PDB file of C-alpha atoms in Angstrom:
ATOM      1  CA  UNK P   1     -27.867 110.229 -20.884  1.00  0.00           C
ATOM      2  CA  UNK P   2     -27.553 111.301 -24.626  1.00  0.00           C
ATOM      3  CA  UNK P   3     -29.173 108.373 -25.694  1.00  0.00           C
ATOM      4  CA  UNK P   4     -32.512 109.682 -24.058  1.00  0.00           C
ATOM      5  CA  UNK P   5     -32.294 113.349 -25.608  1.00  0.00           C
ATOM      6  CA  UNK P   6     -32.009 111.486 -28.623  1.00  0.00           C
ATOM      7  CA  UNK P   7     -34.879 109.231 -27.888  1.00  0.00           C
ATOM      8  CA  UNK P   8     -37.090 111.907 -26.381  1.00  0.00           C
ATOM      9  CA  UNK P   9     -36.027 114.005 -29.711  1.00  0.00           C
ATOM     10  CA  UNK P  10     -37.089 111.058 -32.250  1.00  0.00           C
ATOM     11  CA  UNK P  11     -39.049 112.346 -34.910  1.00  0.00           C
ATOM     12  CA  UNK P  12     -41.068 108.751 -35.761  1.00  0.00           C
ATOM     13  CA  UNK P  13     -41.258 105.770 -35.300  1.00  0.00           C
ATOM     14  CA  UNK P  14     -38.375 104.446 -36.955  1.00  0.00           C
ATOM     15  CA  UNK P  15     -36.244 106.555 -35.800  1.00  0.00           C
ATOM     16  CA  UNK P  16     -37.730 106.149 -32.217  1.00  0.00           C
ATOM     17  CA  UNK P  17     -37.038 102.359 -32.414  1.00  0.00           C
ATOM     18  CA  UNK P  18     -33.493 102.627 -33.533  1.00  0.00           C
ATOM     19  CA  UNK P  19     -33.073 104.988 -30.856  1.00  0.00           C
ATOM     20  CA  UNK P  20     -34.595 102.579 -28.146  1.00  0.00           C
ATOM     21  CA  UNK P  21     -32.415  99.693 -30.197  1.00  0.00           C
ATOM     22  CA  UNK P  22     -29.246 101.696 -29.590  1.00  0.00           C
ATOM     23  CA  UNK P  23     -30.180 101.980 -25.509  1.00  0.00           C
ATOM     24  CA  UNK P  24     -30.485  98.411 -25.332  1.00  0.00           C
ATOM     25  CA  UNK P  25     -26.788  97.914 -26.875  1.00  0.00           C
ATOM     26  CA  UNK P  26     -25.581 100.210 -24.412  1.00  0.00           C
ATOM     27  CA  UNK P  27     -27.278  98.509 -21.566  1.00  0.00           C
ATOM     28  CA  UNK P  28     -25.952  95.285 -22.746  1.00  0.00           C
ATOM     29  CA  UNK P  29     -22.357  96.959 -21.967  1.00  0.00           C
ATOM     30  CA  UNK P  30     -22.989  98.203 -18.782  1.00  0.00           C
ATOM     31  CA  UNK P  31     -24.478  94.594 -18.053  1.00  0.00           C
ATOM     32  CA  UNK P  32     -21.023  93.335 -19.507  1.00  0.00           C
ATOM     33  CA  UNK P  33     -19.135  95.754 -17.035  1.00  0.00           C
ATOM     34  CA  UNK P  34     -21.341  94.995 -14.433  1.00  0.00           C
ATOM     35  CA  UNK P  35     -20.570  91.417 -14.452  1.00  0.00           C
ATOM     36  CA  UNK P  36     -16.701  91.733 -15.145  1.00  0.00           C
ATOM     37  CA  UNK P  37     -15.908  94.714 -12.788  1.00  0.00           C
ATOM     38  CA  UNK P  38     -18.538  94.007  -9.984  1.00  0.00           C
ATOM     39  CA  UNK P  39     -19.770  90.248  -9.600  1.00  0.00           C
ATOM     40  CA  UNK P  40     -22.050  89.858  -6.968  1.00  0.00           C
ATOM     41  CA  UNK P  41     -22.095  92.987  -6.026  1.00  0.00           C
ATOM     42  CA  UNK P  42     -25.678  93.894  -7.390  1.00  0.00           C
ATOM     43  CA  UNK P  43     -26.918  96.552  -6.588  1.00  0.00           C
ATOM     44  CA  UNK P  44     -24.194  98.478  -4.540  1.00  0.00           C
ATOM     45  CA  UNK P  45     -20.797  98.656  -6.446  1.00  0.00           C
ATOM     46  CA  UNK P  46     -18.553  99.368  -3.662  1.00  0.00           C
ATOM     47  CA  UNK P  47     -20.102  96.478  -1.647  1.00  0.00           C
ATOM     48  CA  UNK P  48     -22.984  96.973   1.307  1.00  0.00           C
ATOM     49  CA  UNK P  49     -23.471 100.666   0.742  1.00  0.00           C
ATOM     50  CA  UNK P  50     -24.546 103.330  -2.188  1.00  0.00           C
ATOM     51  CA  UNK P  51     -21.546 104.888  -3.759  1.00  0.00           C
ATOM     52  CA  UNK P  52     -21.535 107.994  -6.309  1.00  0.00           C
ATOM     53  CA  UNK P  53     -21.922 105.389  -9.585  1.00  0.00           C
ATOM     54  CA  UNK P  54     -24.801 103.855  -8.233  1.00  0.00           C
ATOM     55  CA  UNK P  55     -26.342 107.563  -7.265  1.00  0.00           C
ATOM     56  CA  UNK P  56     -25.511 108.447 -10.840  1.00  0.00           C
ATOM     57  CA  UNK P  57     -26.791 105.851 -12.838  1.00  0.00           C
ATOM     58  CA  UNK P  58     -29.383 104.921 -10.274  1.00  0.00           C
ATOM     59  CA  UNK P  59     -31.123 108.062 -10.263  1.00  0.00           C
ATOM     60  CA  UNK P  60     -31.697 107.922 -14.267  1.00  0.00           C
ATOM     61  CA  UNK P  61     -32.488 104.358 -14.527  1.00  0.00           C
ATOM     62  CA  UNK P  62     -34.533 104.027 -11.130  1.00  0.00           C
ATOM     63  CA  UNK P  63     -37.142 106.053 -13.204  1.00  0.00           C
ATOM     64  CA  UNK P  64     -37.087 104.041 -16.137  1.00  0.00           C
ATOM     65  CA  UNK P  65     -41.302 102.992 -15.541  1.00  0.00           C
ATOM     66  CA  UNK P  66     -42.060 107.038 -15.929  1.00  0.00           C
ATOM     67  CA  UNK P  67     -39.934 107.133 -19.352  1.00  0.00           C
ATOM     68  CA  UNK P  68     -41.470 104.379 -20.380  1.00  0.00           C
ATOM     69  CA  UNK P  69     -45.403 106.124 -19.511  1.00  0.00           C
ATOM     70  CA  UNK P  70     -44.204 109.689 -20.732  1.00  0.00           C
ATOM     71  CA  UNK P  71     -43.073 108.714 -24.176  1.00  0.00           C
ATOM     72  CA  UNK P  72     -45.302 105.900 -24.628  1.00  0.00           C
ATOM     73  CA  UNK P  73     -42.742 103.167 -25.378  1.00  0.00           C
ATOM     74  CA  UNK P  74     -40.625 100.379 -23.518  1.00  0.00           C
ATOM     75  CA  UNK P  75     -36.995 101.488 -23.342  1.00  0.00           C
ATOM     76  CA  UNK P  76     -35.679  98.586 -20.924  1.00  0.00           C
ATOM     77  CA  UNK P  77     -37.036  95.389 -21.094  1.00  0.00           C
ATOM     78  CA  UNK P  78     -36.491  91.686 -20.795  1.00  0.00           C
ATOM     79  CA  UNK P  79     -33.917  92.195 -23.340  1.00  0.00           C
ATOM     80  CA  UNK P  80     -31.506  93.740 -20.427  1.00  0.00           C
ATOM     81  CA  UNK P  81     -32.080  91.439 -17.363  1.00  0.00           C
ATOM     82  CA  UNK P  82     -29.622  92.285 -15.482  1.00  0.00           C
ATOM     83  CA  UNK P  83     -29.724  95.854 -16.146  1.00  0.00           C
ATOM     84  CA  UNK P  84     -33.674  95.723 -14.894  1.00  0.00           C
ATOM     85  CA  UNK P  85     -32.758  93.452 -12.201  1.00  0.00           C
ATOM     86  CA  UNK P  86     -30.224  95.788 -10.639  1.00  0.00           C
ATOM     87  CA  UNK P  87     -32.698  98.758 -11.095  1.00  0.00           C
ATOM     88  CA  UNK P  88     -35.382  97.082  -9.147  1.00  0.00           C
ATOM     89  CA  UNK P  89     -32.995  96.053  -6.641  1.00  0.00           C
ATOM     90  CA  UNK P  90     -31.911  99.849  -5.968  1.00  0.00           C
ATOM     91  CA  UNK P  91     -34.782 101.378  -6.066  1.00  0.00           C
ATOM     92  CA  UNK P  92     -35.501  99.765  -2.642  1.00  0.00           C
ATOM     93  CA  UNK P  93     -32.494 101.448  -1.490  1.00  0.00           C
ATOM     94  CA  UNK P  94     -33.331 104.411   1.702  1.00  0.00           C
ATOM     95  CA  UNK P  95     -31.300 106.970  -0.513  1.00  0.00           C
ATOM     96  CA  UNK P  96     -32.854 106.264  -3.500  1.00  0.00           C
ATOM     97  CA  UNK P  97     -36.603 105.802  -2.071  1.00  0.00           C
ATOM     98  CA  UNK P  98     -35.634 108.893  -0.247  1.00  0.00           C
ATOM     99  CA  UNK P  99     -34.529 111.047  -3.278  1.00  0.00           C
ATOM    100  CA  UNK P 100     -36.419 109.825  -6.648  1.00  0.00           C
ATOM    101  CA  UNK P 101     -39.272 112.178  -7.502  1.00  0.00           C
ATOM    102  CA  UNK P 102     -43.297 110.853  -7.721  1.00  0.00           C
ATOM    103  CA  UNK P 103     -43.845 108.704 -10.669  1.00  0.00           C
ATOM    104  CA  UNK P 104     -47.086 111.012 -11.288  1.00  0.00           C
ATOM    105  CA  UNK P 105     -44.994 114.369 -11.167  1.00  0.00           C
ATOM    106  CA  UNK P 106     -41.955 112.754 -13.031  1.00  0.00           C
ATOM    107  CA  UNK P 107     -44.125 111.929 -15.857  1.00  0.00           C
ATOM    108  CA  UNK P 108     -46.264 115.117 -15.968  1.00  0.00           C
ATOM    109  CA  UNK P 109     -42.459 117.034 -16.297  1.00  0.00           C
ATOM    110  CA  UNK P 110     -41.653 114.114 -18.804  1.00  0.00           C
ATOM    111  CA  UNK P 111     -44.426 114.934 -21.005  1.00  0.00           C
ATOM    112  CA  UNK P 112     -44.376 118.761 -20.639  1.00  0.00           C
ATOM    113  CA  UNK P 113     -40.750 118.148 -21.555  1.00  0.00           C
ATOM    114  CA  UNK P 114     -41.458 116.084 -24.564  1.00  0.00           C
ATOM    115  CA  UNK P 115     -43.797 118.264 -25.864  1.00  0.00           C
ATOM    116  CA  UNK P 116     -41.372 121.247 -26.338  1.00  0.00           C
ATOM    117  CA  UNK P 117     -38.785 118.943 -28.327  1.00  0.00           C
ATOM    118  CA  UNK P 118     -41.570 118.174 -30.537  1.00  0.00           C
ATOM    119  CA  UNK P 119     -41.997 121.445 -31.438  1.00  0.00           C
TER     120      UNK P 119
END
């Protein structure tokens, strides 16, 4: 989460990029973890049903398509695989299809948001 206030903070490009360069390390990480702690176990970490760690990292990254329209720039991509993989995969999830706000309204609060950091 600190990695998007900083992101959503940037002030240019450069330091946008780095920003977005840093998220992809992390997600490499949590890919890492993923695969150590949890193999085969994509999406659901505690097997055939949604547990608190997939609500809480889920519920961030499921939106990761309204990010990328509100600020204008890719933060997860092809570079993160498995990270994008398990996304998509959860955001078919009933609790998650359930619970995630609109894209549209997410990315109108997105941009209302961003515009008061830039400020």
């Amino acid at each position: 989460m600190p990695i998007f206030y900083i992101i959503f903070g940037a002030k240019g490009k450069e330091e946008k990029e780095k920003a977005i360069e840093d998220l992809s390390q992390v997600l490499k990480v949590f890919e890492e973890g993923i695969e150590k702690d949890f193999p085969g176990q994509n999406p659901f970490f505690n097997g055939e049903s949604l547990g608190y760690l997939g609500i809480a990292i889920g519920s961030l990254g499921c939106n990761y398509k309204a990010i990328h329209e509100a600020i204008g720039a890719e933060l997860i991509s092809e570079k993160n695989p498995k990270f994008l993989s398990w996304v998509n995969a959860m955001k078919i999830c009933p609790l998650m299809e359930e619970t995630l706000p609109p894209h549209d309204k997410l990315v109108a609060r997105l941009r209302v948001h961003l515009a008061s950091t830039q400020a």
